[in-house]
Amino acid sequence: MKLWRCEVCNHVFEGDAPPDKCPVCNVGPERFVEEIPKEHKPGSNLKKATRKMSYGLYVISSRKGEKLNGQVANAAFQVTTNPTTIAISVNKENLTKECIDESGYFALNILGTDNMRMVRRFGFRSGREFDKFKNMNFGLTPNNMPYLKDAAGWIECKVIPDKTINIGTHTIYIADVLDGDGRDDAPETMTYAYYRKNK
């Protein structure tokens, strides 16, 4: 079967030959042209597809000795409810990964739509270059992980070492949830789509 497009109204007809007349605008077959489907190259539209996926935005924070650090991430989700576990994905080159590997703990800070400043503060630059927590309103969890008091909420997690997965450029950590809290006055949580639209 071939596809035929009307040059007048763009109606597309499927058949071995164009129709005697267009069912939409009544022009004859001479006004139809054959539509040649474009060859699809695998992966050519992958970025367009992955941008349709739904993500939240978070700051993953941890420490290495006295050094506090955090980074923006969009790959975080609850895995199980009993026991409650969380999964995160961290680039192997990031200082945050070194902090998590040394301490075995991290805090997942859930960003709200009023936390755009935190995305700029904890993203785009390495904690090796400057102190990301300097002059920030933060507290410490029971296991001394830094958390952002102005985030919509935070969750303290302990890494399950034998569940850690190294895959390409990133490490996926599965962790037990130990503690957490949320702001009563927090707005909606920030999605990656919201960030891209409002940055």
mmCIF file of C-alpha atoms in Angstrom:
data_model
loop_
_atom_site.group_PDB
_atom_site.id
_atom_site.type_symbol
_atom_site.label_atom_id
_atom_site.label_comp_id
_atom_site.label_asym_id
_atom_site.label_seq_id
_atom_site.Cartn_x
_atom_site.Cartn_y
_atom_site.Cartn_z
ATOM 1 C CA MET A 1 0.000 0.000 0.000
ATOM 2 C CA LYS A 2 1.105 3.541 -0.778
ATOM 3 C CA LEU A 3 0.262 6.847 0.854
ATOM 4 C CA TRP A 4 -1.097 9.703 -1.277
ATOM 5 C CA ARG A 5 -1.330 13.290 -0.007
ATOM 6 C CA CYS A 6 -3.725 15.869 -1.410
ATOM 7 C CA GLU A 7 -1.773 19.001 -2.366
ATOM 8 C CA VAL A 8 -4.822 21.164 -1.646
ATOM 9 C CA CYS A 9 -6.015 20.060 1.803
ATOM 10 C CA ASN A 10 -3.216 17.652 2.906
ATOM 11 C CA HIS A 11 -5.626 14.741 3.334
ATOM 12 C CA VAL A 12 -3.704 11.443 3.203
ATOM 13 C CA PHE A 13 -5.207 8.476 1.355
ATOM 14 C CA GLU A 14 -3.916 4.906 1.574
ATOM 15 C CA GLY A 15 -4.111 2.729 -1.532
ATOM 16 C CA ASP A 16 -2.285 1.427 -4.607
ATOM 17 C CA ALA A 17 -3.343 4.562 -6.542
ATOM 18 C CA PRO A 18 -4.744 7.980 -5.572
ATOM 19 C CA PRO A 19 -8.543 8.220 -5.157
ATOM 20 C CA ASP A 20 -10.798 9.416 -8.001
ATOM 21 C CA LYS A 21 -11.495 12.474 -5.891
ATOM 22 C CA CYS A 22 -10.414 13.785 -2.510
ATOM 23 C CA PRO A 23 -13.074 12.964 0.129
ATOM 24 C CA VAL A 24 -12.319 16.277 1.857
ATOM 25 C CA CYS A 25 -11.962 18.915 -0.897
ATOM 26 C CA ASN A 26 -13.200 16.984 -4.007
ATOM 27 C CA VAL A 27 -10.147 17.594 -6.246
ATOM 28 C CA GLY A 28 -9.177 14.881 -8.730
ATOM 29 C CA PRO A 29 -6.346 12.327 -8.599
ATOM 30 C CA GLU A 30 -3.971 14.646 -10.471
ATOM 31 C CA ARG A 31 -3.720 16.769 -7.272
ATOM 32 C CA PHE A 32 -2.388 13.861 -5.187
ATOM 33 C CA VAL A 33 1.331 13.179 -4.694
ATOM 34 C CA GLU A 34 2.854 10.024 -3.327
ATOM 35 C CA GLU A 35 4.117 10.339 0.237
ATOM 36 C CA ILE A 36 7.471 8.614 0.626
ATOM 37 C CA PRO A 37 7.973 7.637 4.288
ATOM 38 C CA LYS A 38 11.240 8.928 5.720
ATOM 39 C CA GLU A 39 13.623 6.184 6.708
ATOM 40 C CA HIS A 40 13.836 5.980 10.479
ATOM 41 C CA LYS A 41 17.350 5.882 11.917
ATOM 42 C CA PRO A 42 17.355 4.136 15.313
ATOM 43 C CA GLY A 43 18.224 6.604 18.060
ATOM 44 C CA SER A 44 17.676 9.702 15.909
ATOM 45 C CA ASN A 45 14.753 10.870 18.071
ATOM 46 C CA LEU A 46 15.862 9.357 21.363
ATOM 47 C CA LYS A 47 16.487 12.678 23.125
ATOM 48 C CA LYS A 48 13.014 13.854 22.113
ATOM 49 C CA ALA A 49 11.552 10.700 23.646
ATOM 50 C CA THR A 50 13.525 10.731 26.914
ATOM 51 C CA ARG A 51 12.562 14.367 27.511
ATOM 52 C CA LYS A 52 8.947 13.172 27.676
ATOM 53 C CA MET A 53 9.788 11.020 30.714
ATOM 54 C CA SER A 54 8.675 12.410 34.058
ATOM 55 C CA TYR A 55 11.375 13.273 36.604
ATOM 56 C CA GLY A 56 11.523 15.096 39.896
ATOM 57 C CA LEU A 57 14.436 17.352 40.842
ATOM 58 C CA TYR A 58 16.446 16.676 43.976
ATOM 59 C CA VAL A 59 19.640 17.635 45.762
ATOM 60 C CA ILE A 60 21.588 14.590 46.917
ATOM 61 C CA SER A 61 23.813 15.578 49.839
ATOM 62 C CA SER A 62 26.482 13.736 51.780
ATOM 63 C CA ARG A 63 29.837 14.309 53.440
ATOM 64 C CA LYS A 64 33.454 13.193 53.286
ATOM 65 C CA GLY A 65 34.939 13.854 56.712
ATOM 66 C CA GLU A 66 34.263 17.537 57.376
ATOM 67 C CA LYS A 67 33.574 18.322 53.699
ATOM 68 C CA LEU A 68 29.856 18.712 52.980
ATOM 69 C CA ASN A 69 28.677 18.424 49.398
ATOM 70 C CA GLY A 70 25.546 18.101 47.328
ATOM 71 C CA GLN A 71 24.469 17.875 43.725
ATOM 72 C CA VAL A 72 21.308 18.232 41.691
ATOM 73 C CA ALA A 73 19.870 14.956 40.408
ATOM 74 C CA ASN A 74 16.730 13.858 38.606
ATOM 75 C CA ALA A 75 17.206 10.099 38.962
ATOM 76 C CA ALA A 76 15.725 9.199 42.347
ATOM 77 C CA PHE A 77 12.715 7.120 43.300
ATOM 78 C CA GLN A 78 11.207 4.916 45.995
ATOM 79 C CA VAL A 79 11.847 1.237 45.275
ATOM 80 C CA THR A 80 9.951 -0.543 48.073
ATOM 81 C CA THR A 81 7.664 0.387 50.968
ATOM 82 C CA ASN A 82 8.394 -2.419 53.444
ATOM 83 C CA PRO A 83 11.201 -1.876 54.177
ATOM 84 C CA THR A 84 11.268 1.573 52.600
ATOM 85 C CA THR A 85 14.123 1.865 50.128
ATOM 86 C CA ILE A 86 15.224 4.590 47.718
ATOM 87 C CA ALA A 87 17.320 4.413 44.539
ATOM 88 C CA ILE A 88 19.511 7.230 43.224
ATOM 89 C CA SER A 89 21.923 7.522 40.307
ATOM 90 C CA VAL A 90 25.151 9.545 40.631
ATOM 91 C CA ASN A 91 27.833 10.296 38.041
ATOM 92 C CA LYS A 92 31.074 8.490 38.926
ATOM 93 C CA GLU A 93 33.123 11.681 38.469
ATOM 94 C CA ASN A 94 31.115 13.730 40.979
ATOM 95 C CA LEU A 95 32.409 14.630 44.430
ATOM 96 C CA THR A 96 29.054 13.547 45.854
ATOM 97 C CA LYS A 97 29.849 9.953 44.829
ATOM 98 C CA GLU A 98 33.110 10.096 46.791
ATOM 99 C CA CYS A 99 31.205 11.397 49.816
ATOM 100 C CA ILE A 100 28.578 8.644 49.610
ATOM 101 C CA ASP A 101 31.221 5.947 49.122
ATOM 102 C CA GLU A 102 33.158 7.118 52.195
ATOM 103 C CA SER A 103 30.236 7.793 54.541
ATOM 104 C CA GLY A 104 27.746 5.159 53.359
ATOM 105 C CA TYR A 105 24.917 7.672 53.837
ATOM 106 C CA PHE A 106 23.169 10.450 51.935
ATOM 107 C CA ALA A 107 20.213 12.782 52.252
ATOM 108 C CA LEU A 108 17.736 13.119 49.408
ATOM 109 C CA ASN A 109 16.428 16.699 49.423
ATOM 110 C CA ILE A 110 13.118 16.974 47.577
ATOM 111 C CA LEU A 111 12.885 20.319 45.786
ATOM 112 C CA GLY A 112 9.726 22.384 45.548
ATOM 113 C CA THR A 113 8.821 24.895 42.876
ATOM 114 C CA ASP A 114 10.144 27.633 45.210
ATOM 115 C CA ASN A 115 13.642 26.073 45.246
ATOM 116 C CA MET A 116 14.902 27.234 41.842
ATOM 117 C CA ARG A 117 17.841 28.941 43.588
ATOM 118 C CA MET A 118 18.977 25.568 44.951
ATOM 119 C CA VAL A 119 19.133 24.106 41.442
ATOM 120 C CA ARG A 120 21.538 26.865 40.427
ATOM 121 C CA ARG A 121 23.533 26.525 43.659
ATOM 122 C CA PHE A 122 23.945 22.745 43.648
ATOM 123 C CA GLY A 123 24.056 22.160 39.892
ATOM 124 C CA PHE A 124 26.444 23.263 37.156
ATOM 125 C CA ARG A 125 29.578 23.537 39.379
ATOM 126 C CA SER A 126 31.642 21.037 41.306
ATOM 127 C CA GLY A 127 31.900 21.116 45.074
ATOM 128 C CA ARG A 128 35.640 20.794 44.517
ATOM 129 C CA GLU A 129 35.580 24.436 43.354
ATOM 130 C CA PHE A 130 33.554 25.999 46.184
ATOM 131 C CA ASP A 131 31.587 25.258 49.350
ATOM 132 C CA LYS A 132 28.015 24.677 48.203
ATOM 133 C CA PHE A 133 26.664 24.762 51.765
ATOM 134 C CA LYS A 134 28.261 28.100 52.721
ATOM 135 C CA ASN A 135 25.512 30.549 53.791
ATOM 136 C CA MET A 136 22.810 27.927 53.128
ATOM 137 C CA ASN A 137 20.056 27.150 55.655
ATOM 138 C CA PHE A 138 20.857 23.528 56.467
ATOM 139 C CA GLY A 139 20.707 21.041 59.307
ATOM 140 C CA LEU A 140 22.256 17.657 60.047
ATOM 141 C CA THR A 141 20.430 14.334 60.138
ATOM 142 C CA PRO A 142 20.959 11.893 63.039
ATOM 143 C CA ASN A 143 23.891 10.443 61.035
ATOM 144 C CA ASN A 144 25.334 13.908 60.307
ATOM 145 C CA MET A 145 24.231 14.146 56.687
ATOM 146 C CA PRO A 146 23.531 17.738 55.628
ATOM 147 C CA TYR A 147 19.959 18.493 54.576
ATOM 148 C CA LEU A 148 18.409 21.669 53.205
ATOM 149 C CA LYS A 149 15.836 23.138 55.586
ATOM 150 C CA ASP A 150 14.184 25.157 52.815
ATOM 151 C CA ALA A 151 13.663 22.149 50.529
ATOM 152 C CA ALA A 152 10.150 20.699 50.337
ATOM 153 C CA GLY A 153 11.377 17.688 52.286
ATOM 154 C CA TRP A 154 14.360 15.479 53.020
ATOM 155 C CA ILE A 155 14.983 11.760 53.467
ATOM 156 C CA GLU A 156 18.047 10.274 55.175
ATOM 157 C CA CYS A 157 19.295 7.050 53.608
ATOM 158 C CA LYS A 158 21.885 4.364 54.354
ATOM 159 C CA VAL A 159 23.437 2.659 51.331
ATOM 160 C CA ILE A 160 22.971 -1.120 51.025
ATOM 161 C CA PRO A 161 26.514 -1.960 49.782
ATOM 162 C CA ASP A 162 25.724 -5.263 48.056
ATOM 163 C CA LYS A 163 22.903 -3.612 46.080
ATOM 164 C CA THR A 164 25.125 -0.910 44.524
ATOM 165 C CA ILE A 165 25.270 -1.124 40.718
ATOM 166 C CA ASN A 166 28.020 0.314 38.517
ATOM 167 C CA ILE A 167 26.722 1.001 35.038
ATOM 168 C CA GLY A 168 28.608 3.039 32.457
ATOM 169 C CA THR A 169 29.149 6.602 33.643
ATOM 170 C CA HIS A 170 26.986 6.273 36.769
ATOM 171 C CA THR A 171 26.583 4.373 40.029
ATOM 172 C CA ILE A 172 23.110 3.385 41.186
ATOM 173 C CA TYR A 173 22.727 3.236 44.957
ATOM 174 C CA ILE A 174 19.894 1.366 46.664
ATOM 175 C CA ALA A 175 19.490 2.592 50.229
ATOM 176 C CA ASP A 176 17.399 1.999 53.332
ATOM 177 C CA VAL A 177 15.358 4.999 54.480
ATOM 178 C CA LEU A 178 16.207 5.958 58.070
ATOM 179 C CA ASP A 179 14.474 9.278 58.683
ATOM 180 C CA GLY A 180 12.863 12.221 56.952
ATOM 181 C CA ASP A 181 10.592 15.217 57.196
ATOM 182 C CA GLY A 182 8.713 17.663 54.982
ATOM 183 C CA ARG A 183 7.811 21.347 55.131
ATOM 184 C CA ASP A 184 4.141 21.924 55.965
ATOM 185 C CA ASP A 185 4.095 25.033 53.764
ATOM 186 C CA ALA A 186 5.938 23.457 50.822
ATOM 187 C CA PRO A 187 4.541 24.103 47.336
ATOM 188 C CA GLU A 188 4.302 21.432 44.653
ATOM 189 C CA THR A 189 7.452 19.433 44.120
ATOM 190 C CA MET A 190 9.612 20.530 41.218
ATOM 191 C CA THR A 191 9.686 18.393 38.099
ATOM 192 C CA TYR A 192 12.406 18.497 35.478
ATOM 193 C CA ALA A 193 9.779 19.745 33.004
ATOM 194 C CA TYR A 194 8.906 22.634 35.357
ATOM 195 C CA TYR A 195 12.583 23.514 35.695
ATOM 196 C CA ARG A 196 13.178 23.496 31.930
ATOM 197 C CA LYS A 197 10.151 25.735 31.393
ATOM 198 C CA ASN A 198 11.002 28.245 34.143
ATOM 199 C CA LYS A 199 14.805 28.314 34.363
#
